Coordinates of N, CA and C in Angstrom, one line a residue:
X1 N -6.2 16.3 1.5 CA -6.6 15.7 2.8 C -7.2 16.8 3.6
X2 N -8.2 16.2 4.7 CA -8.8 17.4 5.4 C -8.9 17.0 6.2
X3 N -8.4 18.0 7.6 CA -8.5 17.5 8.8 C -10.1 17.5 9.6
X4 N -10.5 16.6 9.6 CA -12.0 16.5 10.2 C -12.1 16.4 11.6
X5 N -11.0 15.9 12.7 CA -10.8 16.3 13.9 C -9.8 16.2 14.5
X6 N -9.5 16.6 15.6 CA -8.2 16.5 16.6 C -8.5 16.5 17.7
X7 N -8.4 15.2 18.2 CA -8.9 15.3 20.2 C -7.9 14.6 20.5
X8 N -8.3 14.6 22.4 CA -7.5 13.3 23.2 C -8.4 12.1 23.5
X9 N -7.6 11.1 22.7 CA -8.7 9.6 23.6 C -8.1 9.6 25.1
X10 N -7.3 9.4 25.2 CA -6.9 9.3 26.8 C -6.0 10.5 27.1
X11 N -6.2 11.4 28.1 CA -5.4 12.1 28.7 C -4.4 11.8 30.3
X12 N -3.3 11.6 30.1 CA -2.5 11.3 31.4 C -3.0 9.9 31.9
X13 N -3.0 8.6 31.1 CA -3.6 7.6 31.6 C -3.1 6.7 32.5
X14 N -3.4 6.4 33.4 CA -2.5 5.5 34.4 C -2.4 4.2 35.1
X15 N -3.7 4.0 34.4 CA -4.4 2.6 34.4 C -5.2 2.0 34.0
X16 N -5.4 0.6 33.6 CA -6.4 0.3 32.2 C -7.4 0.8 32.3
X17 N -8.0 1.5 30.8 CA -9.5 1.9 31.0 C -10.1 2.0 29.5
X18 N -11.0 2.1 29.1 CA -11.3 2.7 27.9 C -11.8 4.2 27.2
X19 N -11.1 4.4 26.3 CA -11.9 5.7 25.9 C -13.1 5.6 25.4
X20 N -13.6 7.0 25.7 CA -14.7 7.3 25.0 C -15.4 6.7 23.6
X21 N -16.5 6.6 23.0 CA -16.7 5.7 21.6 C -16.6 6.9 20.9
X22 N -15.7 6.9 19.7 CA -15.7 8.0 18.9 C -16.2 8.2 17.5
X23 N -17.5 8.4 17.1 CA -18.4 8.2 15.8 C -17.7 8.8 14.7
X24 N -17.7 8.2 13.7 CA -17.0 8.2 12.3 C -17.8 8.5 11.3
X25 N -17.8 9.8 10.9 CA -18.9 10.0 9.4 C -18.4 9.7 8.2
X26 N -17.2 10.7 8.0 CA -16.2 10.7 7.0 C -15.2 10.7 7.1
X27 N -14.8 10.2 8.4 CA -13.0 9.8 8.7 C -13.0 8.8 7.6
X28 N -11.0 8.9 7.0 CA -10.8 8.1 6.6 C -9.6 7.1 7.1
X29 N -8.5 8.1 7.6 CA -7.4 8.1 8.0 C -7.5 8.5 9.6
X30 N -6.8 7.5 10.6 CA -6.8 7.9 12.2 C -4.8 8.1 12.5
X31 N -4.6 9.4 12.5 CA -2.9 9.6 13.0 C -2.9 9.3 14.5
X32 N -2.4 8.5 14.9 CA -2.4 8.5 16.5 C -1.0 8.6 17.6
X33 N -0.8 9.6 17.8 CA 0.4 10.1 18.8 C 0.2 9.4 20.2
X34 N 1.1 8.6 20.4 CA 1.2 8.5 21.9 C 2.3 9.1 22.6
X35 N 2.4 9.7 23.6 CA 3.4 10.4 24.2 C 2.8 10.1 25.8
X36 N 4.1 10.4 26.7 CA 4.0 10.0 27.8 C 5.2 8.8 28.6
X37 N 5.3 9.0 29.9 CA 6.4 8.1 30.6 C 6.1 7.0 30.8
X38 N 4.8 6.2 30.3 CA 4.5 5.1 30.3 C 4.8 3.9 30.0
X39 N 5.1 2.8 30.7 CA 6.2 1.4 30.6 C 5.2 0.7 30.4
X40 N 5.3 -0.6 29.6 CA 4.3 -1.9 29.7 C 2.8 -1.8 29.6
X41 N 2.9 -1.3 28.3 CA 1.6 -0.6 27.8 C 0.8 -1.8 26.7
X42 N -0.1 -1.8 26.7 CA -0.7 -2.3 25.8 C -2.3 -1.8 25.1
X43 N -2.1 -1.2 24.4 CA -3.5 -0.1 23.8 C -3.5 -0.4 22.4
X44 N -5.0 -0.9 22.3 CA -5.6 -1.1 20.9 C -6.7 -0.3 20.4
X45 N -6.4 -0.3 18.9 CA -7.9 0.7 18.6 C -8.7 0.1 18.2
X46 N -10.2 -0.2 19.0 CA -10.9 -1.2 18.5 C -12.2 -0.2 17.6
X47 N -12.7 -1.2 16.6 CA -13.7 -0.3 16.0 C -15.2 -1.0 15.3
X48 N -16.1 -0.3 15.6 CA -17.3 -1.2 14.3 C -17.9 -1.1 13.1
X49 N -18.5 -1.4 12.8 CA -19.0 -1.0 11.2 C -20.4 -0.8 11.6
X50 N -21.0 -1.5 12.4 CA -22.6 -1.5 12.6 C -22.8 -0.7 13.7
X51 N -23.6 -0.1 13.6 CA -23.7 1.4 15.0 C -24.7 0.8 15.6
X52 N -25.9 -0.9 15.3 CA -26.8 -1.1 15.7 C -25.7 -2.4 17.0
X53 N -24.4 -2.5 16.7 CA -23.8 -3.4 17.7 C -22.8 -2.8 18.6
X54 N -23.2 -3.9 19.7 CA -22.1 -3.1 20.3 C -20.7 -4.1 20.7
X55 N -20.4 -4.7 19.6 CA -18.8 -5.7 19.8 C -18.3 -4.9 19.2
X56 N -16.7 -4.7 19.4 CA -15.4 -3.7 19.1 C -14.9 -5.1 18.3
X57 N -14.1 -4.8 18.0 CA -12.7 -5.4 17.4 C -11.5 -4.3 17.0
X58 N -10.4 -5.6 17.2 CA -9.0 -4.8 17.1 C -8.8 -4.1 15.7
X59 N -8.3 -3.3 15.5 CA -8.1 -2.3 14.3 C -6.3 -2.9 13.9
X60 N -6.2 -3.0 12.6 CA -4.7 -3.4 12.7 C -4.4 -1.6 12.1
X61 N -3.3 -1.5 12.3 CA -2.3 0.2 11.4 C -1.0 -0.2 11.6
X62 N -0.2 0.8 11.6 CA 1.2 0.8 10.8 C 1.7 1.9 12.0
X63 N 2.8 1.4 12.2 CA 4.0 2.2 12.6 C 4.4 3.1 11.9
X64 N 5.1 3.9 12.3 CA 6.0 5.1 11.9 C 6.9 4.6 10.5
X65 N 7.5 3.5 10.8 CA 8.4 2.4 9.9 C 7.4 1.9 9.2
X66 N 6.1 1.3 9.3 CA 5.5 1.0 8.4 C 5.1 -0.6 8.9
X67 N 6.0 -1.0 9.7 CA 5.5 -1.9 10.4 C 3.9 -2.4 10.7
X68 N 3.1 -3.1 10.2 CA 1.8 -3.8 10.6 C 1.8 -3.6 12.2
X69 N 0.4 -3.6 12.9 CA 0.6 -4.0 14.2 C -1.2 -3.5 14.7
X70 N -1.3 -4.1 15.5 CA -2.7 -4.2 16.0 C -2.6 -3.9 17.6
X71 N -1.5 -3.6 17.9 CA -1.4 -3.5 19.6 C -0.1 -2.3 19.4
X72 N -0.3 -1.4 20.3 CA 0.5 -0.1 20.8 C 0.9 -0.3 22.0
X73 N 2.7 -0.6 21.7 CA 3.4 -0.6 23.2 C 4.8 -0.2 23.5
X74 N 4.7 1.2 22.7 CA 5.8 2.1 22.8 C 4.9 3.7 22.2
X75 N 5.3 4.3 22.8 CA 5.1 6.0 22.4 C 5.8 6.4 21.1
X76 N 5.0 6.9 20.4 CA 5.3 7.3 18.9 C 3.8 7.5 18.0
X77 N 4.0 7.6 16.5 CA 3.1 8.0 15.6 C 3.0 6.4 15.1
X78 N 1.3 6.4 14.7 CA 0.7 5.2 14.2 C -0.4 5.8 13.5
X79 N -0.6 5.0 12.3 CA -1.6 5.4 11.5 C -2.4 4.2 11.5
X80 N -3.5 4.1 11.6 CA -4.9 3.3 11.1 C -5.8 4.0 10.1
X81 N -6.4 3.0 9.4 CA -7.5 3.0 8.3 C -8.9 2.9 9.3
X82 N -9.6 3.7 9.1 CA -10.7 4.5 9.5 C -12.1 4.2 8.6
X83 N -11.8 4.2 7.3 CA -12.8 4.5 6.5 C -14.0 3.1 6.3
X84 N -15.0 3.1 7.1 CA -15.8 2.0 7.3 C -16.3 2.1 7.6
X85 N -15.6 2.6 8.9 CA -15.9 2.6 10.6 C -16.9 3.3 10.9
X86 N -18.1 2.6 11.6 CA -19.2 3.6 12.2 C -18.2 4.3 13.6
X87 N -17.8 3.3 14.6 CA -17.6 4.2 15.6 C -16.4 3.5 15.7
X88 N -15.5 4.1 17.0 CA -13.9 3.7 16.9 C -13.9 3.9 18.7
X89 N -13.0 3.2 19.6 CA -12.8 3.6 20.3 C -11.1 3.2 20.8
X90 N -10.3 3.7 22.2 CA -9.0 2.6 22.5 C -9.4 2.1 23.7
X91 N -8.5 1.1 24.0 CA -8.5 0.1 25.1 C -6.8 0.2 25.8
X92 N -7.1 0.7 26.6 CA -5.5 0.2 27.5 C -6.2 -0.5 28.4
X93 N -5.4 -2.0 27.8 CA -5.7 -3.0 28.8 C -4.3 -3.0 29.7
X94 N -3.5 -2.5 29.6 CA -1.9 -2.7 30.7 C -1.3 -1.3 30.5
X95 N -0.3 -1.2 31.8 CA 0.3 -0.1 32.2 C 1.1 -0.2 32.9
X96 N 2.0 -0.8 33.1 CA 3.1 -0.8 34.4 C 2.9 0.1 35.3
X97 N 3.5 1.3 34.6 CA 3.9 3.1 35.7 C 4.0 3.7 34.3
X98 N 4.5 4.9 35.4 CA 3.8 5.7 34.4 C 2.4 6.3 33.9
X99 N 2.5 7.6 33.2 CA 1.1 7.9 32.2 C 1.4 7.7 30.9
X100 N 0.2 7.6 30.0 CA 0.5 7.9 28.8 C -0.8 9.4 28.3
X101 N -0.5 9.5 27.0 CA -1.7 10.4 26.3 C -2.1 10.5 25.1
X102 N -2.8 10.1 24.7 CA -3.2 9.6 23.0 C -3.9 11.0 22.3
X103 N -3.3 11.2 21.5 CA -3.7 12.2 20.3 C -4.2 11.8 19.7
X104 N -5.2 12.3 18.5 CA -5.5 11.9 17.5 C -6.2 12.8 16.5
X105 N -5.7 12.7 15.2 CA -6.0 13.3 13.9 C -6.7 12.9 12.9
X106 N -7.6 12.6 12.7 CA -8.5 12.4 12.1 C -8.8 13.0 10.4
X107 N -8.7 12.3 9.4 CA -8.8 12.7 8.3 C -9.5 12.2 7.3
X108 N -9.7 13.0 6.2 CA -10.7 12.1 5.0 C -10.3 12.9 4.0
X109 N -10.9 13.1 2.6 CA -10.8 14.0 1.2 C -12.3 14.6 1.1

């Protein structure tokens, strides 16, 4: 496995917004850390295959436990499948209080 990158999609976030579009050459694997005092969260990783469109859709990944899940609404580690994907971005559409802050690890062979 090789780590192809490591950024923040959202830093200290506090209210709904979207991240940046994040282009995918040879990602295969997306690790995503959320940390932060954030309550009543709701963040999806949406992504496309066609770099000539610009509609997102929800990404489903796995919990820590292994759990399926298409929506992020507790702080912890989540894995998504990457490998397709022209571009990827997140969506916090909710936030109560609180911030949050999304990591992410990026991988391929």
């Amino acid at each position: 496995m090789e780590i192809m990158n490591n950024f923040y999609a959202l830093k200290d976030a506090t209210a709904p917004m979207e991240s940046e579009a994040i282009v995918n050459v040879k990602g295969e694997t997306l690790t995503v850390q959320v940390d932060g005092n954030g309550d009543g969260i709701s963040l999806q990783l949406m992504g496309c295959a066609n770099l000539k469109s610009d509609e997102y859709y929800a990404i489903t990944g796995f919990t820590s436990d292994f759990a399926m899940t298409d929506t992020i609404s507790a702080k912890g580690i989540y894995i998504f499948p990457i490998d397709g994907l022209g571009r990827f971005k997140f969506n916090l559409s909710a936030i109560g209080s609180g911030s949050i802050t999304v990591f992410c690890r990026m991988t391929g062979v």
